Short mmCIF file of C-alpha atoms and ligand atoms in Angstrom, two decimals:
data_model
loop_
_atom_site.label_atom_id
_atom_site.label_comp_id
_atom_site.label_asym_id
_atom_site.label_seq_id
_atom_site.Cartn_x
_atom_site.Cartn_y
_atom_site.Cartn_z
CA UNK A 1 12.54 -0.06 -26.94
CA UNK A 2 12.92 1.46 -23.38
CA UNK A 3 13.86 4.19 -21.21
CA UNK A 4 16.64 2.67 -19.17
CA UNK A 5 18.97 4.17 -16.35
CA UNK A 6 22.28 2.31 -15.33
CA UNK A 7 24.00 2.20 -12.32
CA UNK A 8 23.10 6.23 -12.39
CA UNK A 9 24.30 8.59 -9.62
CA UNK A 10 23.96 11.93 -8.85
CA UNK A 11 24.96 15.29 -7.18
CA UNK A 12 24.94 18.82 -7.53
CA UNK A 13 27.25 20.92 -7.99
CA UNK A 14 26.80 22.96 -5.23
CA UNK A 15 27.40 20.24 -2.67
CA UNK A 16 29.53 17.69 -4.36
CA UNK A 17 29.82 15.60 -1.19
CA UNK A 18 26.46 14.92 -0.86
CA UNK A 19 25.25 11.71 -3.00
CA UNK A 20 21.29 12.34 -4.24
CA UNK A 21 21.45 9.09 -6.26
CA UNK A 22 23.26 6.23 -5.49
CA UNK A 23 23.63 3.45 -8.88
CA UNK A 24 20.23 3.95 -9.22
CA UNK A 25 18.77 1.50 -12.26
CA UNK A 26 15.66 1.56 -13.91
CA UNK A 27 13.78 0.52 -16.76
CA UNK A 28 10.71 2.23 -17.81
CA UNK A 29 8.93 0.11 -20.35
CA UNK A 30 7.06 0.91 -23.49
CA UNK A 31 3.72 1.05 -21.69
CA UNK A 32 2.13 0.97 -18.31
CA UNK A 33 2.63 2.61 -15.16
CA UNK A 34 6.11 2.43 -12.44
CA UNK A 35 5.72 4.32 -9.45
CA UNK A 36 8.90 5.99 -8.23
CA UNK A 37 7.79 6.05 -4.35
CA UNK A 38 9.74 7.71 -1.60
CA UNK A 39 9.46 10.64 0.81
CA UNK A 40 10.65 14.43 0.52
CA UNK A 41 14.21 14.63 0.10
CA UNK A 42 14.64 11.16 -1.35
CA UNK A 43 15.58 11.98 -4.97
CA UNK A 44 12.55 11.70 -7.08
CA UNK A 45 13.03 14.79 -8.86
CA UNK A 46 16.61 14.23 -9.16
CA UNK A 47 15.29 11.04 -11.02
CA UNK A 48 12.74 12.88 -12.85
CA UNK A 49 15.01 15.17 -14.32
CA UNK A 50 18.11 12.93 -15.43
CA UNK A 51 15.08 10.67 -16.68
CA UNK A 52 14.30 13.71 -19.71
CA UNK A 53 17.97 14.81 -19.73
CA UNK A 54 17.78 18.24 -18.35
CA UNK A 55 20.18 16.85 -15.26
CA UNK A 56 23.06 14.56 -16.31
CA UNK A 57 24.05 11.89 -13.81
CA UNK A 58 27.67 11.67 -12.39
CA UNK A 59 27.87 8.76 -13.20
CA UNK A 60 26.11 5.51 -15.00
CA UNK A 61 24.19 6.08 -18.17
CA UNK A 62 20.71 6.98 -19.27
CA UNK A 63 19.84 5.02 -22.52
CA UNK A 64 16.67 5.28 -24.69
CA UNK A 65 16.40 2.68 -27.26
CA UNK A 66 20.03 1.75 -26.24
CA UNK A 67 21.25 4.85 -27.26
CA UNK A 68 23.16 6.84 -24.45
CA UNK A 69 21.40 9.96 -24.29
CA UNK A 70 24.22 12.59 -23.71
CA UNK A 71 26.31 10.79 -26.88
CA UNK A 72 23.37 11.67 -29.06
CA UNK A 73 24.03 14.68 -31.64
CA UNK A 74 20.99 16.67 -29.53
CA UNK A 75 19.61 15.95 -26.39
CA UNK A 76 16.65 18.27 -27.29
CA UNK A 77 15.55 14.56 -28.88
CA UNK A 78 15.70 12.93 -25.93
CA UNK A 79 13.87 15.52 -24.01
CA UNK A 80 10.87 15.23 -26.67
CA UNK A 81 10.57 11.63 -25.77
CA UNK A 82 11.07 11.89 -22.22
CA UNK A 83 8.38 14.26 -21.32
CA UNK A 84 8.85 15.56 -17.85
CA UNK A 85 5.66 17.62 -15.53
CA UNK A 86 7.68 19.38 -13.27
CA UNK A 87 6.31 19.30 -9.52
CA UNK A 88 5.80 23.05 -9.93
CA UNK A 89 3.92 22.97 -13.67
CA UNK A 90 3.77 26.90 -13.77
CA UNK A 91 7.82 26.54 -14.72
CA UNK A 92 6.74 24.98 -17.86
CA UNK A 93 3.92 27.56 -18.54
CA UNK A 94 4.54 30.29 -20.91
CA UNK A 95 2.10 31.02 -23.71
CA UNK A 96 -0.54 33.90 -23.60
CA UNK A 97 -3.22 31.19 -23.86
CA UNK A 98 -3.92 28.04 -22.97
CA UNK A 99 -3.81 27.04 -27.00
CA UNK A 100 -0.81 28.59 -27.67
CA UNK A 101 0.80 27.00 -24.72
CA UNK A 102 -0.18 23.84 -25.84
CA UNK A 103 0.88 24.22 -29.84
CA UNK A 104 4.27 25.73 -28.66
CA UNK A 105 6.02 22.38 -28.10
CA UNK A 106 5.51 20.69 -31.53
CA UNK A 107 5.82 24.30 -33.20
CA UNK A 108 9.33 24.71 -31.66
CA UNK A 109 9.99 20.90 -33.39
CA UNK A 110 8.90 22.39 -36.83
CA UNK A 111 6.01 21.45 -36.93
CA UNK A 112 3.58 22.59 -39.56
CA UNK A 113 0.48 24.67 -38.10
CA UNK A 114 -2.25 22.56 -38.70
CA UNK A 115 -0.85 19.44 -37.53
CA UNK A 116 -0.07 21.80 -34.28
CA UNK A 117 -3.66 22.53 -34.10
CA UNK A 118 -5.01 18.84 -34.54
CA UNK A 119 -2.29 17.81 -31.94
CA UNK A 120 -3.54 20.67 -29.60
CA UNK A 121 -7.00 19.09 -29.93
CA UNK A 122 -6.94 16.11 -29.57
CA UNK A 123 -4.29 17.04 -26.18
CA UNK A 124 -7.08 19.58 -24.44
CA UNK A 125 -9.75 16.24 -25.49
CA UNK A 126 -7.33 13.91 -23.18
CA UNK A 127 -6.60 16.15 -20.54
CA UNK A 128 -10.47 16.72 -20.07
CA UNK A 129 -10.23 20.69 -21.09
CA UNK A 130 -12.66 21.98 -22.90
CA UNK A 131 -11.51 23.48 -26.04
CA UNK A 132 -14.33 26.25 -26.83
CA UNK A 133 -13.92 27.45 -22.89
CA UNK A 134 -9.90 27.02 -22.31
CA UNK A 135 -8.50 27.67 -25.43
CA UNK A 136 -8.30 31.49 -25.33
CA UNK A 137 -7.60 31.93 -21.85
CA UNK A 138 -4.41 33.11 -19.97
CA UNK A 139 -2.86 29.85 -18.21
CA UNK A 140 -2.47 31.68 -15.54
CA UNK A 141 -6.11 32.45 -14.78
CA UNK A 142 -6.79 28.50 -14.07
CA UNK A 143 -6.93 26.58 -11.18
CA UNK A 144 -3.64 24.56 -9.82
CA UNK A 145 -5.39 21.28 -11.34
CA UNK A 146 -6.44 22.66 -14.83
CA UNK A 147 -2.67 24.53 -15.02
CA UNK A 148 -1.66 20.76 -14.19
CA UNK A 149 -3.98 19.34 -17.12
CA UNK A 150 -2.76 22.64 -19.31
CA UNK A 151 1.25 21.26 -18.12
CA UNK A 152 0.42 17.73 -19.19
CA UNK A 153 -1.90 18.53 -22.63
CA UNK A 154 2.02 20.64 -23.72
CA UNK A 155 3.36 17.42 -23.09
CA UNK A 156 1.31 15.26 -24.91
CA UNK A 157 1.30 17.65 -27.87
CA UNK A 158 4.92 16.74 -28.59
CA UNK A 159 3.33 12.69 -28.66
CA UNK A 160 6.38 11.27 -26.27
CA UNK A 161 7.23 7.73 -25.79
CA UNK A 162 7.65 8.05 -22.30
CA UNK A 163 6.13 10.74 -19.69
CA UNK A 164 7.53 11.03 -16.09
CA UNK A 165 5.37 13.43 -13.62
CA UNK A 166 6.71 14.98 -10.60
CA UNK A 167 3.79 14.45 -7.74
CA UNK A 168 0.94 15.57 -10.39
CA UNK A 169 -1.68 15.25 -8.08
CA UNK A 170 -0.18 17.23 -5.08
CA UNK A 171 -2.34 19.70 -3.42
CA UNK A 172 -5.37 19.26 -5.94
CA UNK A 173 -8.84 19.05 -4.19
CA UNK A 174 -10.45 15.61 -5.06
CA UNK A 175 -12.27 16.43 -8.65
CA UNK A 176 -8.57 17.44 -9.70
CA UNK A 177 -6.82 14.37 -8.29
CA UNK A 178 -9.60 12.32 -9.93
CA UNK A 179 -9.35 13.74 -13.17
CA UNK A 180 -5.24 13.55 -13.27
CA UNK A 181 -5.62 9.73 -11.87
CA UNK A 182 -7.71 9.44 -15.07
CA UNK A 183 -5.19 10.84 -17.43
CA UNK A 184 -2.67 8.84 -15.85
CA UNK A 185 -4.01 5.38 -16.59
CA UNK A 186 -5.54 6.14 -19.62
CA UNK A 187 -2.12 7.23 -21.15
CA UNK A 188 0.10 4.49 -19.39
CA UNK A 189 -2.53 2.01 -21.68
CA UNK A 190 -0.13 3.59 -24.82
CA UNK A 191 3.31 4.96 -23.15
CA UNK A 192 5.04 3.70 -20.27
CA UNK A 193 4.31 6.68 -17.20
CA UNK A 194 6.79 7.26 -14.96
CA UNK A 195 4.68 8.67 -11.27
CA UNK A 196 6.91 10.15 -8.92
CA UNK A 197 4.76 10.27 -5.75
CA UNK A 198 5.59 10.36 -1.38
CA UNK A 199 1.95 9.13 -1.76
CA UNK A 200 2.39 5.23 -1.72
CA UNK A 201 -1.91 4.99 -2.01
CA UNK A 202 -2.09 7.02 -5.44
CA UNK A 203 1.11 4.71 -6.76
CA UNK A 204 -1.04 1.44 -5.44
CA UNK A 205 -4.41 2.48 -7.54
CA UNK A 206 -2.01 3.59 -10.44
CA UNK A 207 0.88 1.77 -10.85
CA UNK A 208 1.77 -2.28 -12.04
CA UNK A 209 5.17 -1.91 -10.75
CA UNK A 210 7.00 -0.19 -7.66
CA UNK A 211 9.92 1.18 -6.64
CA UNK A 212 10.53 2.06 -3.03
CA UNK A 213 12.90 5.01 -2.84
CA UNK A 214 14.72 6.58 0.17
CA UNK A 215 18.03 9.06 0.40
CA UNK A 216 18.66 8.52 -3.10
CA UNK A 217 19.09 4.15 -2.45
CA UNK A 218 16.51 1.84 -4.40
CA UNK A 219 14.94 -0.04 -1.24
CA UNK A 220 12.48 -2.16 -3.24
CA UNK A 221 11.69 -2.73 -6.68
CA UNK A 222 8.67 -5.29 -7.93
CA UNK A 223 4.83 -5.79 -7.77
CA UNK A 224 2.62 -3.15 -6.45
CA UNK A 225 1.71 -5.60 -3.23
CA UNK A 226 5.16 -6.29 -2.66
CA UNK A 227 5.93 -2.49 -1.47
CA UNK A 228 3.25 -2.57 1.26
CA UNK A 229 4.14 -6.15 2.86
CA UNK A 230 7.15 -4.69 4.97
CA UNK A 231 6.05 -2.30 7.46
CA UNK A 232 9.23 -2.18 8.93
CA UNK A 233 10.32 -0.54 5.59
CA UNK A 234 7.00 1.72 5.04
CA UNK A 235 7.68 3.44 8.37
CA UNK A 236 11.45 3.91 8.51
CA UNK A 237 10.92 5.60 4.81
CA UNK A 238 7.86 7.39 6.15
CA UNK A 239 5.33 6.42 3.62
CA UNK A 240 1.63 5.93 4.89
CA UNK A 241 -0.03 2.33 3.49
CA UNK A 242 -3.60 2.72 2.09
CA UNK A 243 -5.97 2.12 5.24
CA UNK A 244 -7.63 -1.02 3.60
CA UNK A 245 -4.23 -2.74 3.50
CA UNK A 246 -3.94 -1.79 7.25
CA UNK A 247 -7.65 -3.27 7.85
CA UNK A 248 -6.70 -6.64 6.12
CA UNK A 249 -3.42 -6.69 8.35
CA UNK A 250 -5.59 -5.72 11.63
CA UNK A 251 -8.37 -8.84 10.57
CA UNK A 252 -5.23 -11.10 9.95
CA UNK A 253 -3.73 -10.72 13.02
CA UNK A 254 -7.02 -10.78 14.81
CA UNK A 255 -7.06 -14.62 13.34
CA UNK A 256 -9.05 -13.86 10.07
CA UNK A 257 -7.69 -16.45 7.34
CA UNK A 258 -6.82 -14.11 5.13
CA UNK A 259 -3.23 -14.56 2.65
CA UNK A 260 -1.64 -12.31 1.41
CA UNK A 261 -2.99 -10.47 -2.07
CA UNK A 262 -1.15 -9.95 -5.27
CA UNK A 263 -3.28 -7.65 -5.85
CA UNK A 264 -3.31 -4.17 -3.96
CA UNK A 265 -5.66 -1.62 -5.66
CA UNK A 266 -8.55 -0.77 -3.30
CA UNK A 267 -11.31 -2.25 -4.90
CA UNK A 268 -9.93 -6.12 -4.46
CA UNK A 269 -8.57 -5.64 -0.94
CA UNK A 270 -12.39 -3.93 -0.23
CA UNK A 271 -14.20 -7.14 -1.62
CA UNK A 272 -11.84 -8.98 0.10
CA UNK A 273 -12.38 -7.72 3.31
CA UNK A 274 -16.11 -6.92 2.85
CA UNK A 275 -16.11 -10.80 1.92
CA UNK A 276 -14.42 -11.77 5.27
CA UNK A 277 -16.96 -9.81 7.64
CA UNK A 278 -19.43 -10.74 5.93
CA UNK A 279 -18.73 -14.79 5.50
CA UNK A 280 -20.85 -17.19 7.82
CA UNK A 281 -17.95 -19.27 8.14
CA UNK A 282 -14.87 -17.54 7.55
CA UNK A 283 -12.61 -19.95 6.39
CA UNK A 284 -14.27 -20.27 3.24
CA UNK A 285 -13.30 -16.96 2.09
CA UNK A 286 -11.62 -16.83 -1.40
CA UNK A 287 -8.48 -14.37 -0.48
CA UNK A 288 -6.98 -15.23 -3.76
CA UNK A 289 -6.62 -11.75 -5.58
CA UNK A 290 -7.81 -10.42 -8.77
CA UNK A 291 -5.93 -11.36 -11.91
CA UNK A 292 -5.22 -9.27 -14.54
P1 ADP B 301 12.42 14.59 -3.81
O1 ADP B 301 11.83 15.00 -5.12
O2 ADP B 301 12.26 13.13 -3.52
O3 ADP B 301 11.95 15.45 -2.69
P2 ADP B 301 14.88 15.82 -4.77
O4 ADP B 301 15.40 15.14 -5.97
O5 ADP B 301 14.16 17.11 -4.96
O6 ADP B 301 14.01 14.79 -3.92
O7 ADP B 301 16.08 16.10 -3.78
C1 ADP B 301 16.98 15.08 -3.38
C2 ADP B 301 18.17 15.72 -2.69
O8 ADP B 301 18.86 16.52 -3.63
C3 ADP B 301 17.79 16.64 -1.53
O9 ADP B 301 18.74 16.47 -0.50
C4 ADP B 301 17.88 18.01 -2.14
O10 ADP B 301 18.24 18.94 -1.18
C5 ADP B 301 18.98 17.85 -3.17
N1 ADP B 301 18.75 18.74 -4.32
C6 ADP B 301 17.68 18.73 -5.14
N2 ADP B 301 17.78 19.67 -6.10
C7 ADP B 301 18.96 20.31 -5.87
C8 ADP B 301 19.65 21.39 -6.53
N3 ADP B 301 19.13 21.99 -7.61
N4 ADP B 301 20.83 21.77 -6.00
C9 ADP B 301 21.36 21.15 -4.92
N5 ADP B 301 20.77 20.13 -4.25
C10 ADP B 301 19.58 19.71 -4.72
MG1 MG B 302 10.36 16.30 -5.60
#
């Protein structure tokens, strides 16, 4: 019961030569969070899109539920599974209202009214919109991060097993990250997320597993604190490390006793460090990280 991609590569038609994935494979489990992280240009909304089926790979296979999904009788099934936020969400904005918007997706599947009603509900609840002051209004009227949250509500709507978003937190002001970042774990605690982010700190506070992408070539694939211990590899893909991994690195090589953590969210490497300044004797500092 997955969302798996094998050996997959891909190019456009428009410049065949060019290779934007190269045997590319992935599994995307039934629940939790993979970050897809790489820098502009490095195929994560190539990935995105042959993820949901709307681009098919040159070669390898995408399989849902070990089902290859161009050999099924519609694709349109696939897509409902695999729901995609585009990095530009006003491409998949189209209803009058914000409701409507919302109701279209499971209405297009046949779905009866009220059931697209309840669904639309319980979406706007999720998403953090309020129903009594978004419902009626035009989409376009919102802000860029409550178009987002209108984007991802749609999505939900159509219940998928698997949701891949395209940078969903790019150029939101912090109250809009914050309240994405929230959506995001609290639906990768019943789906399995797919984040496709340049932003390596975002994937770190979001994601339990990593995958380090650059010109299309998998570079690293594991735990989240795996993807920040070679800096060799962060700064010839041009991703930025969170600062307080960069302050633990600075202390260690300043002599601290400090090993390295499994565990890379920002609140453990804080303690961490806050628990190495602040030790009379620093060798006694428990480094070990936070399990799980
Ligand atoms: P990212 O999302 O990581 O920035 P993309 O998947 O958008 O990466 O792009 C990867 C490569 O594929 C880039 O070289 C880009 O120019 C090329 N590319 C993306 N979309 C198209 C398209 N529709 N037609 C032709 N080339 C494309
Ligand atoms: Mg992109």
């Amino acid at each position: 019961m997955a969302l798996k991609l094998i050996s997959v590569s891909a190019r456009y038609p428009i410049d065949e030569a060019h290779i934007v994935l190269t045997k590319v494979s992935i599994t995307v489990r039934d629940s939790g969070c993979l970050a897809v992280v790489g820098p502009s240009g490095s195929g994560k909304s190539t990935l995105g899109r042959i993820m949901n089926g709307l681009h098919r790979p040159s070669e390898g296979t995408v399989e849902l539920d070990n089902l290859d999904i161009h050999s099924m009788p519609s694709i349109a099934e696939a897509r409902r599974r695999v729901g995609l936020l585009m990095q530009q969400p006003d491409n998949q904005l189209f209803g009058m209202t914000v409701g409507e918007d919302i109701r279209f997706g499971p209405s297009q599947a046949g779905i009866d009214l009220d059931t697209c009603v309840s669904r639309m509900e319980r979406a706007m609840l999720q998403v953090g919109l309020d129903i009594d002051s978004f419902a009626a209004r035009s989409p376009f009227s919102l802000s860029g991060g409550e178009r987002r949250r209108v984007a991802l509500a749609g999505l939900l709507a159509m219940q998928p097993r698997h949701l891949v978003l395209d940078e969903p937190v790019a150029g939101l002001d912090p109250a809009g990250r914050a309240k994405i970042e929230a959506v995001i774990a609290e639906t990768g605690r019943h789906i399995g997320v797919v984040l496709l982010t340049a932003d390596l700190p975002l994937a770190l506070r979001l994601a339990d597993h990593v995958i380090l992408l650059d010109a299309g070539h998998v570079e690293y694939d594991g735990a989240p604190a795996g993807a920040v211990a070679d800096r060799a590899l962060l700064s010839r893909l041009r991703l930025l490390a969170p600062v307080e991994a960069d302050v633990l690195d600075a202390l260690r090589q300043r002599g601290a006793p400090l090993e390295p953590l499994e565990d890379m969210r920002p609140a453990t490497v804080l303690e961490t460090i806050a628990a190495a300044v602040l030790a009379p004797d620093s060798r006694k500092v428990a480094t070990k990280g936070r399990s799980h």
